[in-house]
Coordinates of C-alpha atoms and ligand atoms in Angstrom, one line a residue:
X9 CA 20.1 45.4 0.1
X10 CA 22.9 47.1 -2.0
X11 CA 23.9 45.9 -5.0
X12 CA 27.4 45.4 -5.1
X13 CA 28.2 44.3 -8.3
X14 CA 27.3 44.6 -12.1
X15 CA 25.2 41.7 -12.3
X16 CA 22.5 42.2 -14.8
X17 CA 22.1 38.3 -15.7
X18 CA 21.5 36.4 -12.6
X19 CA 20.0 32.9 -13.4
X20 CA 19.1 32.6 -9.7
X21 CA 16.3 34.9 -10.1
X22 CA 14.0 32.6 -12.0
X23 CA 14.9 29.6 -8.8
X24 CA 13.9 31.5 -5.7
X25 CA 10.3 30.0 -5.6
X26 CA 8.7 26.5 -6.9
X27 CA 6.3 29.3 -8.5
X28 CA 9.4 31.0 -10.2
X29 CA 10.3 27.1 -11.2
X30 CA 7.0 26.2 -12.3
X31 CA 6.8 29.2 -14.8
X32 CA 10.2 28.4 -16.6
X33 CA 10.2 24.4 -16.0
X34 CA 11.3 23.4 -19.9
X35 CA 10.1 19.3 -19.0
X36 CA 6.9 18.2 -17.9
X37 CA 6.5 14.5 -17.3
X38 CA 2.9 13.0 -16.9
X39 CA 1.4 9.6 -16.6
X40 CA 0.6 9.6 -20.1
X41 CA 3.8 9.5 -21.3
X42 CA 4.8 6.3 -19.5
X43 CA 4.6 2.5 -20.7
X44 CA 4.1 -0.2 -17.9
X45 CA 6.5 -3.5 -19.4
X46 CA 4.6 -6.2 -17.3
X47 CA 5.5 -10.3 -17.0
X48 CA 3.1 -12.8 -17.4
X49 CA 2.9 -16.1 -16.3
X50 CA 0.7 -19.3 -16.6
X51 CA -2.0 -20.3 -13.8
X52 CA -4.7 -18.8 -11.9
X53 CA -4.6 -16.1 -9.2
X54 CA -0.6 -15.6 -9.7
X55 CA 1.4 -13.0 -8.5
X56 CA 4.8 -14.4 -8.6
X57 CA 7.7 -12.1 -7.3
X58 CA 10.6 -11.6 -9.5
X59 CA 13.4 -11.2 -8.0
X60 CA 15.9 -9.5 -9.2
X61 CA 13.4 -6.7 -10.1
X62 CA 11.7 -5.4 -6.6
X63 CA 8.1 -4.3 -6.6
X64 CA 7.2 -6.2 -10.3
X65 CA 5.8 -9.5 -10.7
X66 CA 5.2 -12.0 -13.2
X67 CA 0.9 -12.1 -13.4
X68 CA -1.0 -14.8 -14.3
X69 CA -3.9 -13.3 -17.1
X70 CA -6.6 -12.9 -14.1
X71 CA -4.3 -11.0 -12.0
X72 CA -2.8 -9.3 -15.0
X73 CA -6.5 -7.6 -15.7
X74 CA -7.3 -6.8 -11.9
X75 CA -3.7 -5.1 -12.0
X76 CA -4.5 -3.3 -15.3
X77 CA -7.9 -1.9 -14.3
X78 CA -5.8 0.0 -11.1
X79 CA -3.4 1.5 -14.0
X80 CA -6.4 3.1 -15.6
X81 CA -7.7 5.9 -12.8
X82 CA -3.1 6.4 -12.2
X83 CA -3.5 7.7 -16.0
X84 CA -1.1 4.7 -17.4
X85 CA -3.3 3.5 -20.4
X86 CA -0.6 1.3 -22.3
X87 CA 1.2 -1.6 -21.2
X88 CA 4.0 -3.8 -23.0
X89 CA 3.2 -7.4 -22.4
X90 CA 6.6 -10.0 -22.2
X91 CA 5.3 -13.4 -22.5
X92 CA 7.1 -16.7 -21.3
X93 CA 6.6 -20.4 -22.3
X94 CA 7.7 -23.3 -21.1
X95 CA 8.1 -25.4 -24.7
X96 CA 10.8 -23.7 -25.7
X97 CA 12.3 -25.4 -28.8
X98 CA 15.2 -24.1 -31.0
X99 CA 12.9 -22.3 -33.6
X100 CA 10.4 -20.8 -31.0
X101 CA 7.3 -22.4 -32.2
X102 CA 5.0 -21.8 -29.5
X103 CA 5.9 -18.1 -29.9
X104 CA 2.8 -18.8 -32.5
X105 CA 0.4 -21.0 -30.5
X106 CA -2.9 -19.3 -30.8
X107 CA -3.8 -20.0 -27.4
X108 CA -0.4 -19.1 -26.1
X109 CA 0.0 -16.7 -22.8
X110 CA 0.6 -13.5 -24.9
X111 CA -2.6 -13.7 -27.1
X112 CA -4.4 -14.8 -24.6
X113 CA -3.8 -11.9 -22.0
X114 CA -4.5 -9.8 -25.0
X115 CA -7.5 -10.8 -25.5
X116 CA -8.5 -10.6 -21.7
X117 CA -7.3 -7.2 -21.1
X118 CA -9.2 -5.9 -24.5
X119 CA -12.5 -7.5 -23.4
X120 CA -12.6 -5.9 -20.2
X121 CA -10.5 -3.1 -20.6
X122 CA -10.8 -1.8 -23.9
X123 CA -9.4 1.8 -23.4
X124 CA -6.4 0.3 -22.2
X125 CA -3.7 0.3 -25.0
X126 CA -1.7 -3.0 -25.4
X127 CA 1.9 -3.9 -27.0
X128 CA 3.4 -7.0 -27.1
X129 CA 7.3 -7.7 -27.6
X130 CA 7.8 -9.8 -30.4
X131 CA 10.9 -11.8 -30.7
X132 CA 11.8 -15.2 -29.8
X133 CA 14.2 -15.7 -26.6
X134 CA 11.6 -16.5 -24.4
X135 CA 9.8 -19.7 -26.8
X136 CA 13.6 -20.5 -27.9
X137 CA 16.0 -23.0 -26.1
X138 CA 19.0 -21.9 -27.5
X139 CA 17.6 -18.5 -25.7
X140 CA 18.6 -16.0 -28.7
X141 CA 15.8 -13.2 -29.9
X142 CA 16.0 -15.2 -33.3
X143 CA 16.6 -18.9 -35.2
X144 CA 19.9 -20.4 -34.8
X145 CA 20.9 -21.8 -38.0
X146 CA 24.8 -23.4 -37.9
X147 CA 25.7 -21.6 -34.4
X148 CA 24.2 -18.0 -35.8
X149 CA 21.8 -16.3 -35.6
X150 CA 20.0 -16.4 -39.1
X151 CA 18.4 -13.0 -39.4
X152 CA 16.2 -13.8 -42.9
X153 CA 15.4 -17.0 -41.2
X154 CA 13.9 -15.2 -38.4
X155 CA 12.1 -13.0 -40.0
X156 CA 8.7 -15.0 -41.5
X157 CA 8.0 -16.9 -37.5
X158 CA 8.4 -13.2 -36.3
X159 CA 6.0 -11.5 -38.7
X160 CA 3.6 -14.4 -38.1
X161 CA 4.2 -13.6 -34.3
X162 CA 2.9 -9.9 -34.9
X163 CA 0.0 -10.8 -36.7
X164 CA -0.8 -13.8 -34.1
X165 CA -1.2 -10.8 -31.4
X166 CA -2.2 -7.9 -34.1
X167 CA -5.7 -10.5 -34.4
X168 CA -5.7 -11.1 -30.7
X169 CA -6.5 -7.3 -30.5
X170 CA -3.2 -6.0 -29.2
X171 CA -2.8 -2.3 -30.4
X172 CA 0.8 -1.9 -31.0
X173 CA 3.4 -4.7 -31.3
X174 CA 7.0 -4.1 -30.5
X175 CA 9.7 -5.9 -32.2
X176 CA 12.4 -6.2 -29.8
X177 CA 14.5 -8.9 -31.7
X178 CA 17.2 -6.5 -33.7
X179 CA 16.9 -8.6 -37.2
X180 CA 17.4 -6.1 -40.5
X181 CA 14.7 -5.7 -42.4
X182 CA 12.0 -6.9 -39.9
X183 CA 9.7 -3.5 -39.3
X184 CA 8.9 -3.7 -43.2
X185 CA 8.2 -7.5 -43.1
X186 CA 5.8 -7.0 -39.8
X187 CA 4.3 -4.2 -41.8
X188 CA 3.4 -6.2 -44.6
X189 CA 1.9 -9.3 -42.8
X190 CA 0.2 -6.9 -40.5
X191 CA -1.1 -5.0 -43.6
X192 CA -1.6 -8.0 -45.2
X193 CA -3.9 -9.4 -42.3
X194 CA -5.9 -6.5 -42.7
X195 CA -4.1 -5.2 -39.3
X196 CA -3.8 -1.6 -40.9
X197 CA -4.3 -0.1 -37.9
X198 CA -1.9 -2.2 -35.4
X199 CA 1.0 0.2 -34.8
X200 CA 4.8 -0.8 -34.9
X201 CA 6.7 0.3 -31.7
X202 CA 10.3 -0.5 -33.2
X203 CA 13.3 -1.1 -31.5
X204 CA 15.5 0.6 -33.4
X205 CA 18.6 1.7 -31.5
X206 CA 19.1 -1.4 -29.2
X207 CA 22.3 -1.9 -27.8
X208 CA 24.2 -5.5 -27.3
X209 CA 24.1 -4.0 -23.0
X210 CA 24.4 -5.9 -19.6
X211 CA 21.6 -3.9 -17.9
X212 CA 19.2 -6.2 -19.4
X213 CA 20.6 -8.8 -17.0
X214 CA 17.3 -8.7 -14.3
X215 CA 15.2 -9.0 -17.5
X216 CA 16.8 -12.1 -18.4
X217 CA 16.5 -13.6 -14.7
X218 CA 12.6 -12.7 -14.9
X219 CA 12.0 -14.3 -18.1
X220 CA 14.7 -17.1 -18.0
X221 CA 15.8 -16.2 -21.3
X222 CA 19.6 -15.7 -21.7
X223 CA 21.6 -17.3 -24.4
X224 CA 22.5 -21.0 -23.6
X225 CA 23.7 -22.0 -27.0
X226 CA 25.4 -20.2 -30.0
X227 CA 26.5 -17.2 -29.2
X228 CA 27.5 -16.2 -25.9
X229 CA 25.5 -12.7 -26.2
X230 CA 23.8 -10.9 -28.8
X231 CA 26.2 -8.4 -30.4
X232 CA 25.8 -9.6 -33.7
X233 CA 22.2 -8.2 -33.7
X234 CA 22.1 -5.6 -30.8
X235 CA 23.9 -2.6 -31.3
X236 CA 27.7 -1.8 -30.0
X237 CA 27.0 0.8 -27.1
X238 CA 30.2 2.5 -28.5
X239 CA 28.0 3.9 -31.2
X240 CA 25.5 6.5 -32.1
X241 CA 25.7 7.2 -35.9
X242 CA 24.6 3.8 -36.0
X243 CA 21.7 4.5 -34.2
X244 CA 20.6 7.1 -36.7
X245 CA 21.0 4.4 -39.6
X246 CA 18.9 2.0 -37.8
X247 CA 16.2 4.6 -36.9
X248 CA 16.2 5.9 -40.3
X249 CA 16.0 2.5 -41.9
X250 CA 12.8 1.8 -39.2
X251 CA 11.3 5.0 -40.3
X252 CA 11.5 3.7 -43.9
X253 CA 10.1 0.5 -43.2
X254 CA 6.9 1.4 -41.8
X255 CA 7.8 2.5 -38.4
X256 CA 5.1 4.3 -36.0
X257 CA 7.6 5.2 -33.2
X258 CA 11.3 4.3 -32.8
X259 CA 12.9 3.6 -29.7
X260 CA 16.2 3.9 -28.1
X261 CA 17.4 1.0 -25.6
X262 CA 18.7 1.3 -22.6
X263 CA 17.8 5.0 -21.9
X264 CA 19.8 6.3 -19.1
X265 CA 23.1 5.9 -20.3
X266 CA 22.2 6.8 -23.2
X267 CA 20.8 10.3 -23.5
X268 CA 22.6 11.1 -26.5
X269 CA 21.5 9.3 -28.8
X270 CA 17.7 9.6 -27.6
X271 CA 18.4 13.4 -28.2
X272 CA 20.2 13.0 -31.3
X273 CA 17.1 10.6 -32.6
X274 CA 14.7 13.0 -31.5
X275 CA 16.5 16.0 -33.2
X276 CA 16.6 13.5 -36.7
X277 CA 13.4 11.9 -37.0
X278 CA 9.9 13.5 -37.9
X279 CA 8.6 10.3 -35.8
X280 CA 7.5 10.2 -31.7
X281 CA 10.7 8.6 -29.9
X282 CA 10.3 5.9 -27.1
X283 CA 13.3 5.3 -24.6
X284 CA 13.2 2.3 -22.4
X285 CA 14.5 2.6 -18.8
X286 CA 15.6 -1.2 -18.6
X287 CA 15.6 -3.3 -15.9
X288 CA 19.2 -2.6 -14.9
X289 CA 18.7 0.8 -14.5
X290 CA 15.3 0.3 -12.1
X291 CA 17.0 -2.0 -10.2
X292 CA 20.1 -0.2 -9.7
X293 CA 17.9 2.7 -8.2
X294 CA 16.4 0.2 -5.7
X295 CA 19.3 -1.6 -5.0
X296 CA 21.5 1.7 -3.7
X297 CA 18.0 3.2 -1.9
X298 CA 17.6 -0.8 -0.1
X299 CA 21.4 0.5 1.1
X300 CA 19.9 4.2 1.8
X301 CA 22.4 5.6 -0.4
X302 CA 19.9 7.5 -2.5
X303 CA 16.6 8.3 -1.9
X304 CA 14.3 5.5 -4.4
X305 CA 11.3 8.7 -5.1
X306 CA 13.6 11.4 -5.8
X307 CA 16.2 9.0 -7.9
X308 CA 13.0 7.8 -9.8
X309 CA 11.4 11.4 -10.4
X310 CA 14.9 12.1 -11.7
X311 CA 16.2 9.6 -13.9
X312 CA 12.9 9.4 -15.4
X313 CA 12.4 13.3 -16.3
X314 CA 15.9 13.2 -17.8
X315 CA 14.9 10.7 -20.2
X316 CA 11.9 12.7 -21.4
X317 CA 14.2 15.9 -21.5
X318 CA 16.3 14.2 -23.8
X319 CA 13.7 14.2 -25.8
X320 CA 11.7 10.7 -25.5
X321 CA 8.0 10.7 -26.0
X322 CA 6.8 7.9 -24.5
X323 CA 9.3 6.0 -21.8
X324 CA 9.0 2.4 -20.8
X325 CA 9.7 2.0 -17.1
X326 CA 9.1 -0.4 -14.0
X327 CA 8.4 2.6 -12.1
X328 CA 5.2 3.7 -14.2
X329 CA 2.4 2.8 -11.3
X330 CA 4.7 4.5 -8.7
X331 CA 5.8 7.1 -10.6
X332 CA 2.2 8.1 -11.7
X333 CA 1.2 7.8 -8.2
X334 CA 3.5 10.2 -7.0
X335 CA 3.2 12.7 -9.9
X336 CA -0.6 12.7 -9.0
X337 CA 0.1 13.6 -5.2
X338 CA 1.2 16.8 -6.0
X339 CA 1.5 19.7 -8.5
X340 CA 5.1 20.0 -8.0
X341 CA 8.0 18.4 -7.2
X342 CA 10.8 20.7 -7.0
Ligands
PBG27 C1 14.5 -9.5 -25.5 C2 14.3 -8.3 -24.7 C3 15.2 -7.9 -23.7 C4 14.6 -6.8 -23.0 C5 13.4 -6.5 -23.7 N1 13.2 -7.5 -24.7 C6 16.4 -8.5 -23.2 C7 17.4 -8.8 -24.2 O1 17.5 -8.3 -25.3 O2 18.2 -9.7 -23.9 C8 15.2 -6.1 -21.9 C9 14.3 -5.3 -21.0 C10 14.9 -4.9 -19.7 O3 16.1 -5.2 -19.4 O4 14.1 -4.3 -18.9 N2 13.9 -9.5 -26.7

């Protein structure tokens, strides 16, 4: 065909093929950058659906093992663990009952699946009544009160084998306290997945439904700890303060909405970043594709590859079994 115009640069000539796309594709997303977040619950042969969040389940620690040995061949070797408890008092004291329902689904899953990599959340909204990540001291939130059940918390599931704890609870100064009690416990080796930009944001609300843990009492939210979402040199503080404290990764929280800051954390730390694609945003997706207004595979393929081209390392999503499984169906996608 002629050539009617001057066009020396023609982006379109590196798109006309999924070869052509393969060759200059700038993101690759695999299973081994994903983090299955997975609900426990007490009893035997459990498998309780959680509503608000389609497809995911709160397991009981039989059914939590069975599950986790079908991760393994999909290429998902680390989970995040969210416990629950049913004595909830208002300083969270069976957060550090040695045979509590986080250390003891630990301790299943690294006896019969020891490749698998296990994190735990530590903070306290599921063990407290009041429902806040930390003690309630006088109607606040007292961060330095927080601090010693928290780092006692870590250690608790640091001995129970769990390879990487995850403080989700937005108190100053906790990575370098969990660092030194882990340390301290000989845990030298348990790494610290901090939380480090999490903001004060309602697309945690499904979470909250699956673990019954929204504030009752105190404060009516928790933007005196989590971060304003108005904010992103803030974020850099709070990683940089993370990274000083002993951090091993730091995470940004939610990650869809917030691709900006993920980048701008990846472009100023020398650390892996982790971005967590929270329970708002999965069930968003589902919700819209339940209405066939989207379609749910393409939407998750999507919003998933945008976090890691934002620069996250490891991404935390409900989708991880499904999205492995569909990244293993096929070379490409495009
Ligand atoms: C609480 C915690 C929350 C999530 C993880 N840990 C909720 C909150 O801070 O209120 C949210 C996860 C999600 O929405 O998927 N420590």
């Amino acid at each position: 065909m002629e050539n009617l115009y001057d066009l020396p640069h023609r982006p379109r000539r590196l798109r006309q093929s999924p070869a052509h796309r393969g060759l200059v594709r700038e993101t690759r997303l695999s299973a081994e950058n994903l983090i299955y977040p997975m609900f426990l619950c007490e009893g035997q042969g459990e498998k309780q659906p959680i509503g608000t969040l389609p497809g995911q389940f709160r397991w009981s620690v039989d059914r939590l093992v069975e599950t986790c040995a079908d991760l393994i061949p999909l290429g998902i070797r680390t989970v995040n663990l969210f416990g629950q408890s049913t004595q909830k008092d208002p300083r969270g004291s069976s957060a550090l009952d040695p045979d509590g329902l986080v250390p003891r689904a630990v301790r299943a899953l690294k006896a019969e699946l020891p490749d698998l990599c296990v994190q735990t959340d530590v903070a306290l909204d599921p063990y407290t009544d009041h429902g806040h990540d930390g003690i309630l001291v006088d109607g606040r939130i007292d961060n330095d009160a927080s601090l010693d059940i928290l780092a006692r918390m870590a250690v608790l599931h640091g001995e129970a084998g769990a390879d990487w704890v995850a403080p989700s609870d937005m108190m100053d100064g906790r990575v370098g306290v969990l660092r030194a009690a882990l340390d301290a416990a000989g845990l030298t080796q348990t790494c610290i997945l901090a939380y480090s930009a999490k903001y004060a944001s309602c697309f945690y609300g499904p979470f909250r439904g699956a673990l019954d843990a929204a504030p009752l009492q105190g404060p009516p939210d928790k933007k005196t700890y989590q971060m304003d979402p108005a904010n992103r040199m803030e974020a850099l503080r709070e990683v940089e303060l993370d990274i000083r404290e002993g951090a091993d990764a730091v995470m940004v929280k939610p990650a869809g909405m917030y691709l900006d800051v993920v980048l701008a954390v990846k472009q100023q730390s020398r650390l892996p970043v982790a971005a967590y694609q929270v329970s708002g945003e999965y069930a968003m997706i589902h919700a819209a594709a339940e209405k066939g207004w989207i379609d749910l595979e393409k939407a998750m393929l999507e919003s998933v590859l945008c976090i890691r081209r934002a620069g996250a390392d490891m991404i935390l999503t409900y989708f991880a079994p499904e999205l492995a499984r569909t990244l293993n169906e096929s070379v490409s996608h495009d």
